[in-house]
Short mmCIF file of C-alpha atoms in Angstrom, two decimals:
data_model
loop_
_atom_site.label_atom_id
_atom_site.label_comp_id
_atom_site.label_asym_id
_atom_site.label_seq_id
_atom_site.Cartn_x
_atom_site.Cartn_y
_atom_site.Cartn_z
CA MET A 1 -14.65 -33.81 37.78
CA THR A 2 -11.77 -33.15 40.18
CA MET A 3 -10.02 -29.81 40.61
CA ALA A 4 -7.01 -31.15 38.69
CA GLY A 5 -9.32 -32.20 35.85
CA HIS A 6 -10.84 -28.69 35.67
CA ASP A 7 -7.35 -27.19 35.56
CA ARG A 8 -6.28 -29.46 32.68
CA THR A 9 -9.48 -28.65 30.75
CA GLY A 10 -9.00 -24.92 31.31
CA LEU A 11 -5.35 -25.07 30.25
CA ARG A 12 -6.31 -26.99 27.10
CA LYS A 13 -8.88 -24.33 26.16
CA VAL A 14 -6.30 -21.58 26.72
CA ARG A 15 -3.86 -23.33 24.39
CA ILE A 16 -6.53 -23.86 21.70
CA TYR A 17 -7.69 -20.24 21.84
CA GLY A 18 -4.08 -19.08 21.84
CA VAL A 19 -3.31 -21.02 18.67
CA LEU A 20 -6.51 -19.80 17.00
CA LEU A 21 -5.78 -16.17 17.89
CA ALA A 22 -2.22 -16.53 16.58
CA LEU A 23 -3.47 -17.96 13.27
CA LEU A 24 -6.12 -15.25 13.00
CA GLY A 25 -3.50 -12.59 13.65
CA ILE A 26 -1.22 -13.96 10.91
CA MET A 27 -4.08 -14.11 8.40
CA MET A 28 -5.41 -10.64 9.22
CA PHE A 29 -2.02 -8.88 9.42
CA PRO A 30 -1.80 -8.00 5.67
CA PHE A 31 -5.35 -6.65 5.75
CA TYR A 32 -4.62 -4.63 8.90
CA THR A 33 -1.46 -3.06 7.43
CA MET A 34 -3.40 -2.18 4.27
CA VAL A 35 -6.19 -0.45 6.21
CA ALA A 36 -3.74 1.25 8.61
CA SER A 37 -1.72 2.61 5.69
CA THR A 38 -4.77 4.38 4.28
CA PHE A 39 -4.95 6.49 7.45
CA LYS A 40 -1.26 7.49 7.37
CA PRO A 41 0.28 10.56 5.69
CA GLU A 42 1.94 9.53 2.43
CA GLN A 43 5.51 9.98 3.75
CA GLU A 44 4.77 7.74 6.76
CA ILE A 45 3.81 4.76 4.55
CA PHE A 46 7.43 4.42 3.43
CA SER A 47 9.07 5.48 6.70
CA THR A 48 11.73 3.28 8.30
CA PRO A 49 11.12 1.58 10.64
CA ALA A 50 7.54 1.00 9.57
CA THR A 51 4.78 2.00 12.00
CA LEU A 52 1.99 -0.43 12.83
CA VAL A 53 -0.26 2.36 14.17
CA PRO A 54 -0.38 5.71 12.29
CA ASP A 55 1.61 8.40 14.11
CA GLU A 56 -0.64 11.00 12.51
CA PHE A 57 -4.17 9.77 11.83
CA THR A 58 -5.74 11.29 8.68
CA ALA A 59 -8.65 10.41 6.37
CA GLU A 60 -7.26 12.56 3.57
CA ALA A 61 -6.80 9.56 1.27
CA TYR A 62 -10.51 8.68 1.42
CA LEU A 63 -11.49 12.29 0.71
CA THR A 64 -9.10 12.39 -2.25
CA VAL A 65 -10.37 9.09 -3.65
CA TRP A 66 -13.97 10.25 -3.25
CA THR A 67 -13.42 13.57 -5.06
CA GLN A 68 -10.72 12.75 -7.62
CA THR A 69 -11.45 9.21 -8.84
CA ASP A 70 -14.39 7.28 -10.30
CA VAL A 71 -14.50 4.86 -7.36
CA LEU A 72 -18.31 4.78 -7.23
CA LEU A 73 -18.45 4.00 -10.95
CA TRP A 74 -15.91 1.21 -10.48
CA VAL A 75 -17.92 -0.25 -7.59
CA GLY A 76 -21.10 -0.09 -9.69
CA ASN A 77 -19.40 -1.81 -12.63
CA SER A 78 -18.04 -4.49 -10.29
CA PHE A 79 -21.57 -5.18 -9.06
CA LEU A 80 -22.90 -5.27 -12.63
CA ILE A 81 -20.24 -7.71 -13.83
CA SER A 82 -20.40 -9.91 -10.72
CA ILE A 83 -24.20 -10.19 -10.55
CA SER A 84 -24.47 -10.86 -14.30
CA THR A 85 -21.81 -13.56 -14.01
CA VAL A 86 -23.71 -15.18 -11.13
CA VAL A 87 -26.99 -15.20 -13.10
CA LEU A 88 -25.39 -16.64 -16.24
CA THR A 89 -23.48 -19.27 -14.27
CA LEU A 90 -26.54 -20.48 -12.32
CA LEU A 91 -28.70 -20.59 -15.47
CA LEU A 92 -26.20 -23.07 -16.92
CA ALA A 93 -25.01 -24.90 -13.80
CA ILE A 94 -28.40 -25.74 -12.25
CA PRO A 95 -29.86 -27.67 -15.24
CA ALA A 96 -26.54 -29.41 -15.89
CA ALA A 97 -26.03 -30.46 -12.27
CA TYR A 98 -29.66 -31.52 -11.80
CA SER A 99 -29.69 -33.59 -14.99
CA CYS A 100 -26.52 -35.41 -13.98
CA ALA A 101 -27.78 -35.98 -10.43
CA ARG A 102 -31.13 -37.44 -11.47
CA ASN A 103 -30.38 -39.25 -14.74
CA GLU A 104 -28.08 -42.01 -15.89
CA PHE A 105 -26.84 -41.67 -19.45
CA VAL A 106 -23.95 -42.82 -21.58
CA GLY A 107 -20.91 -40.59 -21.11
CA LYS A 108 -22.14 -39.02 -17.86
CA ARG A 109 -18.91 -39.68 -15.97
CA THR A 110 -16.84 -38.55 -18.96
CA PHE A 111 -18.86 -35.34 -19.12
CA LEU A 112 -18.35 -34.60 -15.44
CA LEU A 113 -14.62 -35.30 -15.64
CA SER A 114 -14.34 -33.16 -18.78
CA VAL A 115 -16.03 -30.29 -16.97
CA LEU A 116 -13.55 -30.68 -14.15
CA VAL A 117 -10.58 -30.57 -16.54
CA VAL A 118 -11.63 -27.10 -17.69
CA GLN A 119 -11.12 -25.91 -14.11
CA MET A 120 -7.46 -26.86 -14.34
CA PHE A 121 -6.59 -24.29 -17.03
CA ALA A 122 -5.41 -20.91 -15.83
CA PRO A 123 -7.25 -18.05 -17.61
CA VAL A 124 -3.96 -16.48 -18.70
CA VAL A 125 -3.18 -19.58 -20.79
CA LEU A 126 -6.34 -19.10 -22.84
CA ILE A 127 -6.47 -15.32 -22.95
CA VAL A 128 -5.08 -14.93 -26.50
CA GLY A 129 -7.63 -17.36 -27.93
CA LEU A 130 -10.41 -15.68 -25.96
CA PHE A 131 -9.32 -12.31 -27.33
CA ASP A 132 -9.71 -13.55 -30.91
CA VAL A 133 -13.14 -14.98 -30.08
CA MET A 134 -14.36 -11.75 -28.51
CA VAL A 135 -13.16 -9.69 -31.47
CA SER A 136 -14.76 -12.13 -33.95
CA LEU A 137 -18.08 -12.01 -32.08
CA ARG A 138 -17.86 -8.20 -31.81
CA LEU A 139 -18.04 -8.43 -28.03
CA TYR A 140 -14.72 -6.67 -27.48
CA ASN A 141 -15.06 -3.68 -25.13
CA THR A 142 -18.48 -4.83 -23.92
CA TYR A 143 -19.43 -6.17 -20.50
CA LEU A 144 -20.24 -9.54 -22.07
CA ALA A 145 -16.57 -9.95 -22.99
CA VAL A 146 -15.84 -10.12 -19.26
CA ILE A 147 -19.01 -11.83 -18.03
CA ILE A 148 -18.93 -14.83 -20.41
CA PRO A 149 -15.31 -15.93 -19.65
CA ALA A 150 -15.86 -15.44 -15.90
CA ALA A 151 -18.99 -17.61 -16.05
CA ALA A 152 -17.13 -20.24 -18.09
CA PHE A 153 -14.35 -20.53 -15.52
CA THR A 154 -16.71 -20.73 -12.52
CA LEU A 155 -19.10 -23.18 -14.18
CA PRO A 156 -17.13 -26.41 -13.47
CA PHE A 157 -16.92 -25.82 -9.72
CA ASN A 158 -20.60 -24.88 -9.54
CA ILE A 159 -21.74 -27.91 -11.54
CA TRP A 160 -19.83 -30.28 -9.29
CA MET A 161 -20.95 -28.65 -6.04
CA LEU A 162 -24.63 -28.49 -7.04
CA TYR A 163 -24.44 -32.01 -8.47
CA GLY A 164 -23.22 -33.35 -5.13
CA TYR A 165 -25.90 -31.46 -3.21
CA PHE A 166 -28.77 -32.46 -5.53
CA LYS A 167 -27.86 -36.11 -5.03
CA THR A 168 -28.42 -35.75 -1.28
CA ILE A 169 -32.06 -34.68 -1.78
CA PRO A 170 -34.38 -37.73 -1.46
CA LEU A 171 -35.84 -38.87 -4.78
CA GLU A 172 -39.12 -39.73 -2.99
CA LEU A 173 -39.92 -36.02 -2.67
CA GLU A 174 -39.89 -35.64 -6.44
CA GLU A 175 -41.93 -38.79 -7.00
CA SER A 176 -44.62 -37.58 -4.57
CA ALA A 177 -44.79 -34.22 -6.31
CA ARG A 178 -44.96 -35.90 -9.72
CA ILE A 179 -47.87 -38.09 -8.59
CA GLY A 180 -49.58 -34.89 -7.42
CA GLY A 181 -49.36 -33.52 -10.95
CA ALA A 182 -46.32 -31.24 -10.68
CA SER A 183 -44.31 -30.66 -13.85
CA GLN A 184 -40.54 -31.15 -13.98
CA PHE A 185 -39.97 -27.41 -13.88
CA GLN A 186 -42.27 -27.02 -10.88
CA ILE A 187 -40.42 -29.81 -9.07
CA LEU A 188 -37.09 -28.12 -9.70
CA TRP A 189 -38.32 -24.61 -8.85
CA LYS A 190 -40.56 -25.33 -5.85
CA ILE A 191 -38.90 -28.37 -4.26
CA ILE A 192 -35.30 -28.90 -5.31
CA LEU A 193 -33.99 -25.34 -5.34
CA PRO A 194 -35.46 -24.34 -1.92
CA LEU A 195 -33.93 -27.48 -0.38
CA ALA A 196 -30.61 -26.71 -2.06
CA LYS A 197 -30.49 -23.16 -0.66
CA PRO A 198 -27.16 -23.60 1.21
CA ALA A 199 -25.45 -24.93 -1.92
CA LEU A 200 -26.95 -22.17 -4.05
CA VAL A 201 -25.76 -19.48 -1.64
CA ALA A 202 -22.27 -21.01 -1.59
CA SER A 203 -22.31 -21.14 -5.39
CA ILE A 204 -23.46 -17.52 -5.66
CA THR A 205 -20.80 -16.36 -3.21
CA TYR A 206 -17.97 -18.22 -4.94
CA THR A 207 -18.98 -16.92 -8.38
CA PHE A 208 -19.53 -13.37 -7.10
CA LEU A 209 -16.09 -13.27 -5.46
CA TYR A 210 -14.42 -14.69 -8.59
CA ALA A 211 -16.02 -12.08 -10.86
CA TRP A 212 -15.50 -9.24 -8.37
CA ASN A 213 -11.74 -9.78 -8.21
CA ARG A 214 -11.07 -10.41 -11.91
CA LEU A 215 -8.48 -8.08 -13.41
CA LEU A 216 -7.19 -10.11 -16.36
CA PHE A 217 -10.45 -10.19 -18.33
CA VAL A 218 -11.22 -6.50 -17.76
CA LEU A 219 -7.62 -5.54 -18.54
CA THR A 220 -7.69 -7.50 -21.80
CA PHE A 221 -11.22 -7.00 -23.09
CA LEU A 222 -12.27 -3.53 -21.89
CA THR A 223 -10.68 -0.26 -23.00
CA ASP A 224 -13.47 2.15 -22.08
CA ASP A 225 -12.70 3.90 -18.76
CA ALA A 226 -16.41 4.03 -17.94
CA LYS A 227 -16.54 0.20 -17.81
CA PHE A 228 -13.64 -0.38 -15.41
CA ASN A 229 -14.26 -2.39 -12.24
CA ILE A 230 -12.47 -2.01 -8.89
CA PRO A 231 -9.31 -4.05 -9.74
CA ARG A 232 -8.96 -2.24 -13.10
CA GLY A 233 -9.49 1.09 -11.38
CA VAL A 234 -6.68 0.31 -8.95
CA PHE A 235 -4.45 -0.79 -11.83
CA SER A 236 -5.13 2.49 -13.67
CA MET A 237 -3.32 4.31 -10.84
CA VAL A 238 -0.03 2.70 -11.79
CA GLY A 239 1.84 5.25 -13.86
CA ALA A 240 4.82 4.86 -16.16
CA LEU A 241 7.26 6.18 -13.55
CA GLN A 242 5.48 5.84 -10.23
CA ALA A 243 2.37 4.56 -8.50
CA ASP A 244 0.18 6.29 -5.92
CA TRP A 245 0.26 3.50 -3.33
CA ARG A 246 -1.88 5.23 -0.74
CA MET A 247 -4.66 5.88 -3.25
CA MET A 248 -4.41 2.31 -4.52
CA LEU A 249 -4.65 0.93 -0.99
CA THR A 250 -7.63 3.16 -0.22
CA VAL A 251 -9.59 2.07 -3.31
CA SER A 252 -8.71 -1.56 -2.49
CA VAL A 253 -10.12 -1.17 1.02
CA ILE A 254 -13.31 0.36 -0.38
CA GLY A 255 -13.56 -2.55 -2.81
CA ILE A 256 -13.32 -5.10 0.01
CA VAL A 257 -16.15 -3.64 2.09
CA PRO A 258 -19.04 -5.04 -0.04
CA ILE A 259 -17.40 -8.48 0.08
CA LEU A 260 -17.14 -8.38 3.87
CA ILE A 261 -20.80 -7.36 4.17
CA LEU A 262 -21.85 -10.15 1.80
CA PHE A 263 -19.86 -12.75 3.74
CA ALA A 264 -21.16 -11.52 7.11
CA PHE A 265 -24.78 -12.01 6.03
CA LEU A 266 -24.29 -15.32 4.23
CA GLU A 267 -21.57 -17.00 6.33
CA GLU A 268 -23.91 -19.67 7.72
CA TYR A 269 -25.17 -20.72 4.29
CA ILE A 270 -21.69 -20.61 2.76
CA VAL A 271 -20.28 -23.04 5.33
CA ALA A 272 -23.31 -25.34 5.04
CA GLY A 273 -23.14 -25.36 1.25
CA MET A 274 -19.41 -25.99 1.11
CA THR A 275 -19.57 -28.91 3.55
CA SER A 276 -22.83 -30.53 2.44
CA GLY A 277 -22.37 -30.11 -1.31
CA ALA A 278 -19.45 -32.49 -1.46
CA VAL A 279 -18.15 -33.54 -4.85
CA LYS A 280 -18.92 -37.17 -4.52
CA GLU A 281 -20.92 -39.55 -6.62
#
């Protein structure tokens, strides 16, 4: 390659990285301002003009949140609700997706499309009906009142993603195992699910994030303070006349940390599952 060719290639890379850095900066700016505000004195948060970097760096907000709120309890409840939602969703989505991927039956396409339609309804549209159901079933003010609706709303996406991934696994693998005497459950547990690991991780991550960030269900179905999750804990800081914005931002930052750690460890599987588990038939 000539010197001019090297220059053009280098200039092209500079432009690409420049655009990527600009996009990353735009996307991360709200998160940066949120984190930076938690290290400012309260009066500086509302100062004009606003400061990008704290003039006076202080961790007072974190100390206050730690000593004066139930942030650890909220984090624990968020984990309980999110993990339970993931387990319930996978217990229902895996058999449904596997059955549709490996069997032909009357109404299969209608079933899959019907499942997809459920995804189109916003939870707030159905919240009144769900409230009546939870009260009738005596689940009101229990964790199940939050876990069951969250699983129901994540189930369509998970069925379609796992269905698409299961179809990419060669049928010959199952036939060989069946000839060797493996039962249907053993085939699913020992062959299909290990091969579908990227899709399962993507499914777990999507469901976990959905349940972790739910406010509507907790706000509607839980009244006991001891059962609040992170979003409900933040909402409880909104008073009738004012809101403690610095405390709210601090709890929000604490609530994001577990999600960042989860994504950092599972990023490779999440990308593989999202791209390979295409919703195609």
